[in-house]
CSV table of C-alpha atoms in Angstrom, one decimal:
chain,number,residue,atom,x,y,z
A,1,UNK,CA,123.6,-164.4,104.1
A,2,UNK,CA,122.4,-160.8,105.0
A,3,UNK,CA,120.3,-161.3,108.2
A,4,UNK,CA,116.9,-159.9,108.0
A,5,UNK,CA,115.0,-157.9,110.7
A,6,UNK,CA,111.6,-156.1,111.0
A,7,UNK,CA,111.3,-152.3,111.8
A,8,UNK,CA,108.0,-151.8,113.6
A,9,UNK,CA,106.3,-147.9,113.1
A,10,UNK,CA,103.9,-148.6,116.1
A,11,UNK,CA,101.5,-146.1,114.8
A,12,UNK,CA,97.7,-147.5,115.1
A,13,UNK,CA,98.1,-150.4,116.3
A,14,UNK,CA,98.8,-151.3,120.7
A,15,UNK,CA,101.8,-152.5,121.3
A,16,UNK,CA,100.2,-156.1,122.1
A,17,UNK,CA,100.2,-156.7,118.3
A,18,UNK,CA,103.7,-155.4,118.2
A,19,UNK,CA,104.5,-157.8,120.9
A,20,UNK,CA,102.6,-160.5,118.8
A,21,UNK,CA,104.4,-159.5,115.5
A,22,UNK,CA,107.9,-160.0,117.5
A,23,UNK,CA,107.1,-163.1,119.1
A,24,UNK,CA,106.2,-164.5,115.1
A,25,UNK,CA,109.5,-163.5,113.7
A,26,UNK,CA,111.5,-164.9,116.3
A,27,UNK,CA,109.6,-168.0,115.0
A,28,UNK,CA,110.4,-167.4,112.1
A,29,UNK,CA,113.9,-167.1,112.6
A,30,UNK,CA,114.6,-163.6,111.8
A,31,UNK,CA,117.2,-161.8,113.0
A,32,UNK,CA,115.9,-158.4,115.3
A,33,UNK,CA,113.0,-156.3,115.1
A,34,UNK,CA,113.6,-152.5,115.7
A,35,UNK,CA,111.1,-149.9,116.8
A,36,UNK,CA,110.9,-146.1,115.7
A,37,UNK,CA,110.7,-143.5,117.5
A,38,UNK,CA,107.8,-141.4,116.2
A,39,UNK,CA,104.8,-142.3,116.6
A,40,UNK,CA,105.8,-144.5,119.5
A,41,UNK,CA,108.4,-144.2,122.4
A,42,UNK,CA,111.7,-145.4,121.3
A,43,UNK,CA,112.4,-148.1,124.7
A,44,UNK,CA,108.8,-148.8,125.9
A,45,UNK,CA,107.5,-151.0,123.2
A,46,UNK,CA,110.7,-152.5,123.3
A,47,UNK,CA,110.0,-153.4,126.8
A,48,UNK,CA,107.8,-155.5,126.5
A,49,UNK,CA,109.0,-157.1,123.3
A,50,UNK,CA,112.0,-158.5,125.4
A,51,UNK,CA,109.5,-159.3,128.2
A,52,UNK,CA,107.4,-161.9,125.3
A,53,UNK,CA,110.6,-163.1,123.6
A,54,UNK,CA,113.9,-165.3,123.9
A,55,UNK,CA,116.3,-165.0,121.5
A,56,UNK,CA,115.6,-161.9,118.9
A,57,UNK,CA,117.6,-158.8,119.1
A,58,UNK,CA,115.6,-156.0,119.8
A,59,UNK,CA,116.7,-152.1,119.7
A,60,UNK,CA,115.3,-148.6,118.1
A,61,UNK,CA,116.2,-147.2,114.9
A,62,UNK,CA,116.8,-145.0,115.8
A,63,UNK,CA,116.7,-143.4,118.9
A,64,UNK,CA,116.4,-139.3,118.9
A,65,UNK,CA,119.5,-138.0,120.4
A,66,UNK,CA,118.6,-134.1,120.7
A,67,UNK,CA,115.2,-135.2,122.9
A,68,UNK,CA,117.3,-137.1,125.6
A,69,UNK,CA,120.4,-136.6,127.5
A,70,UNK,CA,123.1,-139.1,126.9
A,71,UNK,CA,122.6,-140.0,130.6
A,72,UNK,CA,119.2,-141.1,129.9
A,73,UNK,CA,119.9,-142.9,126.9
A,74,UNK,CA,122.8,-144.3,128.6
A,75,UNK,CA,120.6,-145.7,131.4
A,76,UNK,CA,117.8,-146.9,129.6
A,77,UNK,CA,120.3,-148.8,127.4
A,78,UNK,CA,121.3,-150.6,130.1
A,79,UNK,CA,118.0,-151.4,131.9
A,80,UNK,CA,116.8,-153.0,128.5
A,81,UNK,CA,119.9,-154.8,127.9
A,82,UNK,CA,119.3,-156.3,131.4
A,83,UNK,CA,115.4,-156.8,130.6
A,84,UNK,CA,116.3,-158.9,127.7
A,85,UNK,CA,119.4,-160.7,128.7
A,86,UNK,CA,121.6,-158.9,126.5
A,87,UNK,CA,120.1,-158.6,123.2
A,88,UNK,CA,119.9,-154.8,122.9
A,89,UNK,CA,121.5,-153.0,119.7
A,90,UNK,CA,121.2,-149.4,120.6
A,91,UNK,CA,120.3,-147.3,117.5
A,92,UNK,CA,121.0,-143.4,117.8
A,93,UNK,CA,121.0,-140.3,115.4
A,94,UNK,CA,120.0,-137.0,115.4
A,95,UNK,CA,116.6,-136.9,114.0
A,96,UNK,CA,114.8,-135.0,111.4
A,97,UNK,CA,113.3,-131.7,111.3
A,98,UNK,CA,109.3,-132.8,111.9
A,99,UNK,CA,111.0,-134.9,115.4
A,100,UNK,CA,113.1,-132.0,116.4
A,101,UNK,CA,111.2,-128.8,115.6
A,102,UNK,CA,107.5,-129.8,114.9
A,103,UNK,CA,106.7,-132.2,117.2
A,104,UNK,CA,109.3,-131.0,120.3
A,105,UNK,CA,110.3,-127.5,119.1
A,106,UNK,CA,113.9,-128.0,119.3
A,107,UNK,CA,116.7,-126.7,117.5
A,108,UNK,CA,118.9,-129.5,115.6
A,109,UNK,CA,122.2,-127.5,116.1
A,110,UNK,CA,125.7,-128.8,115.5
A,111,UNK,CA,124.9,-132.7,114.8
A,112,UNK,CA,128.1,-133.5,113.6
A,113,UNK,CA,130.0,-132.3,116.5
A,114,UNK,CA,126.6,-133.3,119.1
A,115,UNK,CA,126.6,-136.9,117.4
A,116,UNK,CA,130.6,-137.1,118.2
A,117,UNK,CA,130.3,-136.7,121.8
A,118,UNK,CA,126.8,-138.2,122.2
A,119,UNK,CA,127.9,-141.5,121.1
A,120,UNK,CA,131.4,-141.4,122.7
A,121,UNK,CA,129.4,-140.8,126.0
A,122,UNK,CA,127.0,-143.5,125.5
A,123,UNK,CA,129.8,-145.9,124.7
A,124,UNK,CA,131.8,-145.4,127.6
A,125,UNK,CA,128.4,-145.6,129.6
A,126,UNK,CA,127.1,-149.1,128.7
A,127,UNK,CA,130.8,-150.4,128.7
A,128,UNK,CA,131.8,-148.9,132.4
A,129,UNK,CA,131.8,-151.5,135.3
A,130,UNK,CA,131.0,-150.8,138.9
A,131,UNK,CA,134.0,-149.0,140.5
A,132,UNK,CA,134.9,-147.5,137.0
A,133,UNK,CA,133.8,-143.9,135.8
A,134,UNK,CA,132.8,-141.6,133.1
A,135,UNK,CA,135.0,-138.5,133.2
A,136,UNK,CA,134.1,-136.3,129.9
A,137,UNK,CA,134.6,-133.1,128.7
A,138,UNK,CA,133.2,-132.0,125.0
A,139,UNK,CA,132.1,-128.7,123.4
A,140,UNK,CA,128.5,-129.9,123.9
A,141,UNK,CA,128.2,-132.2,126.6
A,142,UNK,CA,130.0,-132.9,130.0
A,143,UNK,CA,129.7,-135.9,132.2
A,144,UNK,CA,131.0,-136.5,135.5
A,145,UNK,CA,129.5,-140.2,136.6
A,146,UNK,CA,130.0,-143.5,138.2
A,147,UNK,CA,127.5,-146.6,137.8
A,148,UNK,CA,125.7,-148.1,140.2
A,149,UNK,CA,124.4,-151.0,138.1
A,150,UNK,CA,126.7,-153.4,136.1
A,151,UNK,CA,125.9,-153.8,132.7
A,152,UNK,CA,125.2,-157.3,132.0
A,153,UNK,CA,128.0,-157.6,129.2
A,154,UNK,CA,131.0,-155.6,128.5
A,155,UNK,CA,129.9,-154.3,124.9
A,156,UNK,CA,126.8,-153.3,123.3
A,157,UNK,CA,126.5,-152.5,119.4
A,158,UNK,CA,125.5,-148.9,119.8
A,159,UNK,CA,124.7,-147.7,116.2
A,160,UNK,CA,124.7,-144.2,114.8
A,161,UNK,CA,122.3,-143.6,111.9
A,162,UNK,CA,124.1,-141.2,109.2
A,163,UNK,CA,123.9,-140.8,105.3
A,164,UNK,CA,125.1,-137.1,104.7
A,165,UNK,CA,129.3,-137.8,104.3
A,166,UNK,CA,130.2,-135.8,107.4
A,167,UNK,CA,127.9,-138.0,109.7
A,168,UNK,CA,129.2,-140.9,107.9
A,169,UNK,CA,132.9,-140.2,109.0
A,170,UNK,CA,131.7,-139.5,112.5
A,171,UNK,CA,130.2,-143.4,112.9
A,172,UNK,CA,132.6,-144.4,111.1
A,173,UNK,CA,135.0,-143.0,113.6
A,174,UNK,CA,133.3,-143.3,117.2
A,175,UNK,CA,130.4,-145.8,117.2
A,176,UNK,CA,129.5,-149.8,115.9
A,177,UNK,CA,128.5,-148.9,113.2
A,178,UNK,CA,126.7,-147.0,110.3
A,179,UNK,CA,123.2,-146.9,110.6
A,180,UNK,CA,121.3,-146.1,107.1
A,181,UNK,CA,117.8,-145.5,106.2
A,182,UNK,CA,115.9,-147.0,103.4
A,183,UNK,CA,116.0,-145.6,99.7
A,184,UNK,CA,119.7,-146.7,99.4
A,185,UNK,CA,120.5,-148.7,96.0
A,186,UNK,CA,123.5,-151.4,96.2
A,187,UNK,CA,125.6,-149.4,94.0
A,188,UNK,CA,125.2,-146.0,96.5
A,189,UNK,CA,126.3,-148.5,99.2
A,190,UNK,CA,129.0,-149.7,97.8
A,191,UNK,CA,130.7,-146.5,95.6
A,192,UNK,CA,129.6,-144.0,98.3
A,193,UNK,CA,129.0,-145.0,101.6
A,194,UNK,CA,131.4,-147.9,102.3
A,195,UNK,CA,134.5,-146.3,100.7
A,196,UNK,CA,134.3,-143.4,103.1
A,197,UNK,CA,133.4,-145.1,106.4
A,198,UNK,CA,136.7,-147.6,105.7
A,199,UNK,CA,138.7,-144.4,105.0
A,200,UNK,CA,137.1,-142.7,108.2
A,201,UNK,CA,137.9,-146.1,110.0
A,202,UNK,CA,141.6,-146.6,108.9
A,203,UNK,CA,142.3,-142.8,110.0
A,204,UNK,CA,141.2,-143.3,113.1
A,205,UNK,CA,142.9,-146.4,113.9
A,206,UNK,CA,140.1,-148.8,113.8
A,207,UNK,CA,139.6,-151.7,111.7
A,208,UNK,CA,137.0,-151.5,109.3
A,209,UNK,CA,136.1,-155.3,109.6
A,210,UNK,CA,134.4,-154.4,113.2
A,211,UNK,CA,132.0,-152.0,111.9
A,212,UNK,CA,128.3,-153.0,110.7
A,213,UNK,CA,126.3,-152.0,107.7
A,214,UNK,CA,122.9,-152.1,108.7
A,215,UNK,CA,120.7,-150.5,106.3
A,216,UNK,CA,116.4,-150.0,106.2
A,217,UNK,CA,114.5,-151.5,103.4
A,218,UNK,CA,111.1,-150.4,102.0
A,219,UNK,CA,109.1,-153.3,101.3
A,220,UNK,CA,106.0,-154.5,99.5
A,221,UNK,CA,105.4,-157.7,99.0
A,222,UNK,CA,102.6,-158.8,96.2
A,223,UNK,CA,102.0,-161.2,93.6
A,224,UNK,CA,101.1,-157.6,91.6
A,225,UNK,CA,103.8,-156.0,90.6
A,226,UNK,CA,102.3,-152.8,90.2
A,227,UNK,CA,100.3,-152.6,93.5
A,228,UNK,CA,103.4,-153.3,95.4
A,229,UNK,CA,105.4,-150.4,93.4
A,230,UNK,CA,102.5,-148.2,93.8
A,231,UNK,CA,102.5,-148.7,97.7
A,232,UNK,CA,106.4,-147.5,97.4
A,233,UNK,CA,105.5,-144.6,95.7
A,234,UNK,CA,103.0,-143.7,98.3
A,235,UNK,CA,105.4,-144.1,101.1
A,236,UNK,CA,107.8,-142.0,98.9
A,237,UNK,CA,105.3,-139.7,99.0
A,238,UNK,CA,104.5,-139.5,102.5
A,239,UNK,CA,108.0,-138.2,102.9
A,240,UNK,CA,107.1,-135.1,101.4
A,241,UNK,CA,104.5,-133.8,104.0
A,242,UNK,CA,104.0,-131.2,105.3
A,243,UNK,CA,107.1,-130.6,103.7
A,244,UNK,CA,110.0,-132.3,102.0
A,245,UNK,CA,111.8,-134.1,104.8
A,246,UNK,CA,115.4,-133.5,103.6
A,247,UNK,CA,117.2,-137.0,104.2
A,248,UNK,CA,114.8,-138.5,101.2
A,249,UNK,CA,114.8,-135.6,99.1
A,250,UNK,CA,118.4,-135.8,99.0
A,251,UNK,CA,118.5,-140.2,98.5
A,252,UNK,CA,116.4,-139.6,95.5
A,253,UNK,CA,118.7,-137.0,93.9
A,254,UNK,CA,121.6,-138.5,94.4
A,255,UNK,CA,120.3,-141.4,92.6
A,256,UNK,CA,119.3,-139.5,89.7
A,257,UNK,CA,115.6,-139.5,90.4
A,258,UNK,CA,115.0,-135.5,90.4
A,259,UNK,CA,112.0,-135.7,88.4
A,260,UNK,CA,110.7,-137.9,91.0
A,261,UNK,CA,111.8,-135.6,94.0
A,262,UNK,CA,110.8,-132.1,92.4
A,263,UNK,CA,106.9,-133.7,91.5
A,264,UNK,CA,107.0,-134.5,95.4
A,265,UNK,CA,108.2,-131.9,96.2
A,266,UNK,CA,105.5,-129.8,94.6
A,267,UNK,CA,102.4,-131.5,94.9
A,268,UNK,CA,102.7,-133.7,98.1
A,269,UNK,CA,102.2,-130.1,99.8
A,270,UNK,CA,99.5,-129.3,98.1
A,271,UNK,CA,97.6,-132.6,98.7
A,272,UNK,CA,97.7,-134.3,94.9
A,273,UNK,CA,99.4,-137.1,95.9
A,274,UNK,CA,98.0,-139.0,92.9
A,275,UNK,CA,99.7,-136.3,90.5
A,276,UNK,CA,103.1,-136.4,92.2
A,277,UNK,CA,102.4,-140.5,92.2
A,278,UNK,CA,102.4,-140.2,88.6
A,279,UNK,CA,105.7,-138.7,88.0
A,280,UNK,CA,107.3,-141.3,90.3
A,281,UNK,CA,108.9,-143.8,87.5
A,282,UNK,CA,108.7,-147.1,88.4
A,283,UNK,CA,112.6,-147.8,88.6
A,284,UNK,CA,112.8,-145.6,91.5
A,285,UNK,CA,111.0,-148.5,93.8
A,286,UNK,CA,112.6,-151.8,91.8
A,287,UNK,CA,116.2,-150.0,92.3
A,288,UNK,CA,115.5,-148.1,95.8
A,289,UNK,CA,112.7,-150.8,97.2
A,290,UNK,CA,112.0,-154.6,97.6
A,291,UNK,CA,108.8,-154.9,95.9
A,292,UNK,CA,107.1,-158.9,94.5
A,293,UNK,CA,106.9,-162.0,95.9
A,294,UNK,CA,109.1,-162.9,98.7
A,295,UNK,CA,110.9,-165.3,96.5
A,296,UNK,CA,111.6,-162.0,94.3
A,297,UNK,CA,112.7,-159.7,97.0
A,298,UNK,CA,115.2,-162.9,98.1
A,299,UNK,CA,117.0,-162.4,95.0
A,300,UNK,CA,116.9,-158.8,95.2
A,301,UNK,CA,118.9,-159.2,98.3
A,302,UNK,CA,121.9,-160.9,96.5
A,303,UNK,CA,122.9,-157.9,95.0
A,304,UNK,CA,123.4,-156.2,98.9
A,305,UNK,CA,125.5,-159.2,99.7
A,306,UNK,CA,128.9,-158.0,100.8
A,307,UNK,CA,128.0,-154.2,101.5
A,308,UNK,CA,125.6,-154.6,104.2
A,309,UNK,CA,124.5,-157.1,107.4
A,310,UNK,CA,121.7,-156.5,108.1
A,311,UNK,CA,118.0,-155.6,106.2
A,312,UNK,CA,115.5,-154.1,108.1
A,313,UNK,CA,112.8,-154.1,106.2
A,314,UNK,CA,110.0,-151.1,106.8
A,315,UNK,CA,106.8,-153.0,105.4
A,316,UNK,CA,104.5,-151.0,103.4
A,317,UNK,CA,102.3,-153.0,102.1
A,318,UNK,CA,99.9,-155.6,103.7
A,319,UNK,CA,96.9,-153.3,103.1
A,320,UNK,CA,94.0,-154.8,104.4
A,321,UNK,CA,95.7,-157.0,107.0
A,322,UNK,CA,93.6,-157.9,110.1
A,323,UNK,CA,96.6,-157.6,112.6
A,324,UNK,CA,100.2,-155.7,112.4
A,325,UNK,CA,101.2,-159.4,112.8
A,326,UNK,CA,99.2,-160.7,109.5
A,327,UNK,CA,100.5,-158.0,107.5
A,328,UNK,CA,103.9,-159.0,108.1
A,329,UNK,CA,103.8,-162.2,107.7
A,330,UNK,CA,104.4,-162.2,103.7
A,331,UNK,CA,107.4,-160.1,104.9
A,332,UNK,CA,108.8,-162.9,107.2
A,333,UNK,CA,108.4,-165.5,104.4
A,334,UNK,CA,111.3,-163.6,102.4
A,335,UNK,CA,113.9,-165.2,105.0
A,336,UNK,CA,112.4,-168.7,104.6
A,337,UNK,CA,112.5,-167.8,100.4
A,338,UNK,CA,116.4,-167.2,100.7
A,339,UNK,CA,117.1,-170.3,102.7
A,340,UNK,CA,115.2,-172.4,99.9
């Protein structure tokens, strides 16, 4: 059975109520819950998540490799693997245009060949003992170092998030394993993305069995039909502004959904969400969504089994919810739903 995790936004809520919604889908059995690095730091709130919790995997998804040296990454990863007792699954990639330029002014230059050496260097990091060393030399980054902590565990899943096909050789070939985003169909999964990370795999001498396919899922659950799909479209929306962030833009036409994409595209910008809303067919959030009753979204899930491992479901809808916690909660009753 596809395990199923929550990813946590963090924005307008304190992280108590994150805390609170971690602690509840541990109960719940679930498997991890991931943080994002946006509106929230990517380690902090996972702090204290490991702090309040036992068993859960925690990690971000995904962490921003072009704000952060791979030594810092590689030394918070294993603080927090410490902190929880070994439950960290480090998430990197290389961000979007609104992380990098907007909110940090940075230039996102070279990722393929950054992402290469980034996650090489993290990877030797969290696996190096004391009285070992890091000795590297790339066309981006250079590290000369020796630990003076030991990681509590020889390995750690460190993830690299990639959809375009150049990225998806890259984790394929250097990291755990291929880290996608929501808007991805079954079908996209399975005819795109898994044929060429198994290629990318076998050619670099690794066996494709050992890699994970962990993969975001937009989700609204609701008796309504229609009010769930409608809260998809809105988050579909919110992808367009200010501007059309590209990874989405490019999901949507690469499913066939240009119509969709280009009525985004135009009006998002100008603030007429409703009109772009409208040209937002209602396939593009039952193929590229989990929308209904948690029973509902439990079948919808069959039809991932085999091409990924993991869910981690971005909820959008819970409008109205007292607490972060509350408005999850329909969200967590999709694992019980499968196990029925």
């Amino acid at each position: 059975m596809i395990r199923q995790s929550l990813l946590l936004v963090g924005g307008g809520v304190p992280v108590s109520q994150m805390v609170e919604t971690a602690r509840a889908a541990e109960a719940e059995g679930l498997h991890g819950v991931y943080v994002v690095e946006a509106y929230r730091s990517g380690l902090v709130p996972l702090a204290a998540i490991a702090m309040a919790t036992t068993r859960i995997a925690i990690g971000p998804y995904i962490l921003n490799a072009y704000g952060r040296s791979p030594f810092l990454t590689g030394l918070g990863a294993i603080d927090l693997d410490e902190l929880s007792g070994g439950r960290l699954v480090l998430g990197i990639g290389p961000g979007n245009v609104h992380i990098n330029r907007d909110f940090q002014g940075l230039a996102t230059e070279r990722p393929v060949t950054k992402m290469r050496e980034y996650v090489e260097i993290v990877r030797q990091m969290v696996r190096t003992p004391l009285g070992g060393a890091v000795r590297y030399e790339g066309q981006i980054h250079q590290m000369r170092w020796e630990p003076r902590v030991a990681p509590i565990r020889t390995t750690m899943p460190v993830w690299l998030a990639a959809i375009s096909p150049k990225m998806v050789k890259v984790a394929a070939t250097v990291s755990d394993g291929v880290a996608m985003g929501v808007l991805m169909s079954p079908e996209y999964i399975r005819d795109r993305v898994r044929p060429l990370a198994i290629e990318a795999a076998r050619a670099a001498g690794r066996d494709p069995a050992t890699l994970a396919f962990p993969a975001g899922g937009l989700v609204a659950v609701d008796e309504d039909l229609d009010r769930a799909r409608a809260a998809i479209k809105a988050t579909i929306c919110s992808f367009y502004h200010p501007i059309p962030h590209p990874y989405y833009d490019f999901l949507l036409r690469e499913h066939g959904f240009g119509k969709a994409a280009d009525a985004c595209a135009k009006h998002v910008p100008e603030g007429n969400i409703p009109a772009a809303m409208e040209q937002i067919d209602d396939a593009v959030a039952d193929r590229l969504a989990f929308v209904g009753t948690p029973a509902q979204i439990a079948r919808r899930l069959k039809d991932y089994e085999g091409l990924i491992d993991e869910v981690i479901f971005l909820n959008v809808g819970g409008a109205g919810a007292a607490t972060l916690c509350e408005a999850h909660r329909p969200v967590m009753a999709i694992r019980r739903a499968a196990t029925a």
